[in-house]
Amino acid sequence: MQNQPSKRNRISSLAIVEDDSRVREYLAQHIRERVDVDELYEFSNAEDALQALSVNPPEMALFDIQLPGMTGIECIRKLKLLHPRIQVMILTVFDNSDTVFEALKAGASSYILKNTSPEKLAESIYELHEGGSPISSQIARKVIEAFQVKSTSNEHFRSLSRREQE
């Protein structure tokens, strides 16, 4: 039995930027089945996506990070300068903290790992569309830990005498 798209707010246009054709087709199929979207665009590289989406910006875009040529993060940075209202979701296997923070600084509002179920991905797309910032739990943990480490080191620094700080 095929799933029907949710009866939530319709998404006018969504772009998928993914170089692996099998993954891109899989994502497109599951998004069509589970998300109420009028137009779904597919791109295999950042250069083609940037060229097309600069002229015809989608409401939302899903980006892989590791793409041939320009990275997804660099494309997001350029696209957000032109069209800051585009909602961007990272959909990737990369879970290291530096990559996460670089993507968020570039303009991504969401960071989802590719091992996410199709149902959870659809839910995350709607959450982003409705103003949320869905993040895979493993990524949320890394963000929290990064702030906790920084906070702890700042507290330690403040506890030192002025001479020790120098």
mmCIF file of C-alpha atoms in Angstrom, residues 72-81 106-107:
data_model
loop_
_atom_site.group_PDB
_atom_site.id
_atom_site.type_symbol
_atom_site.label_atom_id
_atom_site.label_comp_id
_atom_site.label_asym_id
_atom_site.label_seq_id
_atom_site.Cartn_x
_atom_site.Cartn_y
_atom_site.Cartn_z
ATOM 1 C CA GLY A 72 26.711 21.675 -1.105
ATOM 2 C CA ILE A 73 27.799 24.072 1.635
ATOM 3 C CA GLU A 74 29.372 26.507 -0.832
ATOM 4 C CA CYS A 75 26.269 26.338 -3.035
ATOM 5 C CA ILE A 76 24.032 27.047 -0.037
ATOM 6 C CA ARG A 77 26.162 30.045 0.907
ATOM 7 C CA LYS A 78 25.845 31.508 -2.622
ATOM 8 C CA LEU A 79 22.155 30.675 -2.985
ATOM 9 C CA LYS A 80 21.246 32.183 0.398
ATOM 10 C CA LEU A 81 22.979 35.447 -0.571
ATOM 11 C CA ALA A 106 26.253 28.871 5.427
ATOM 12 C CA GLY A 107 22.490 29.093 5.898
#
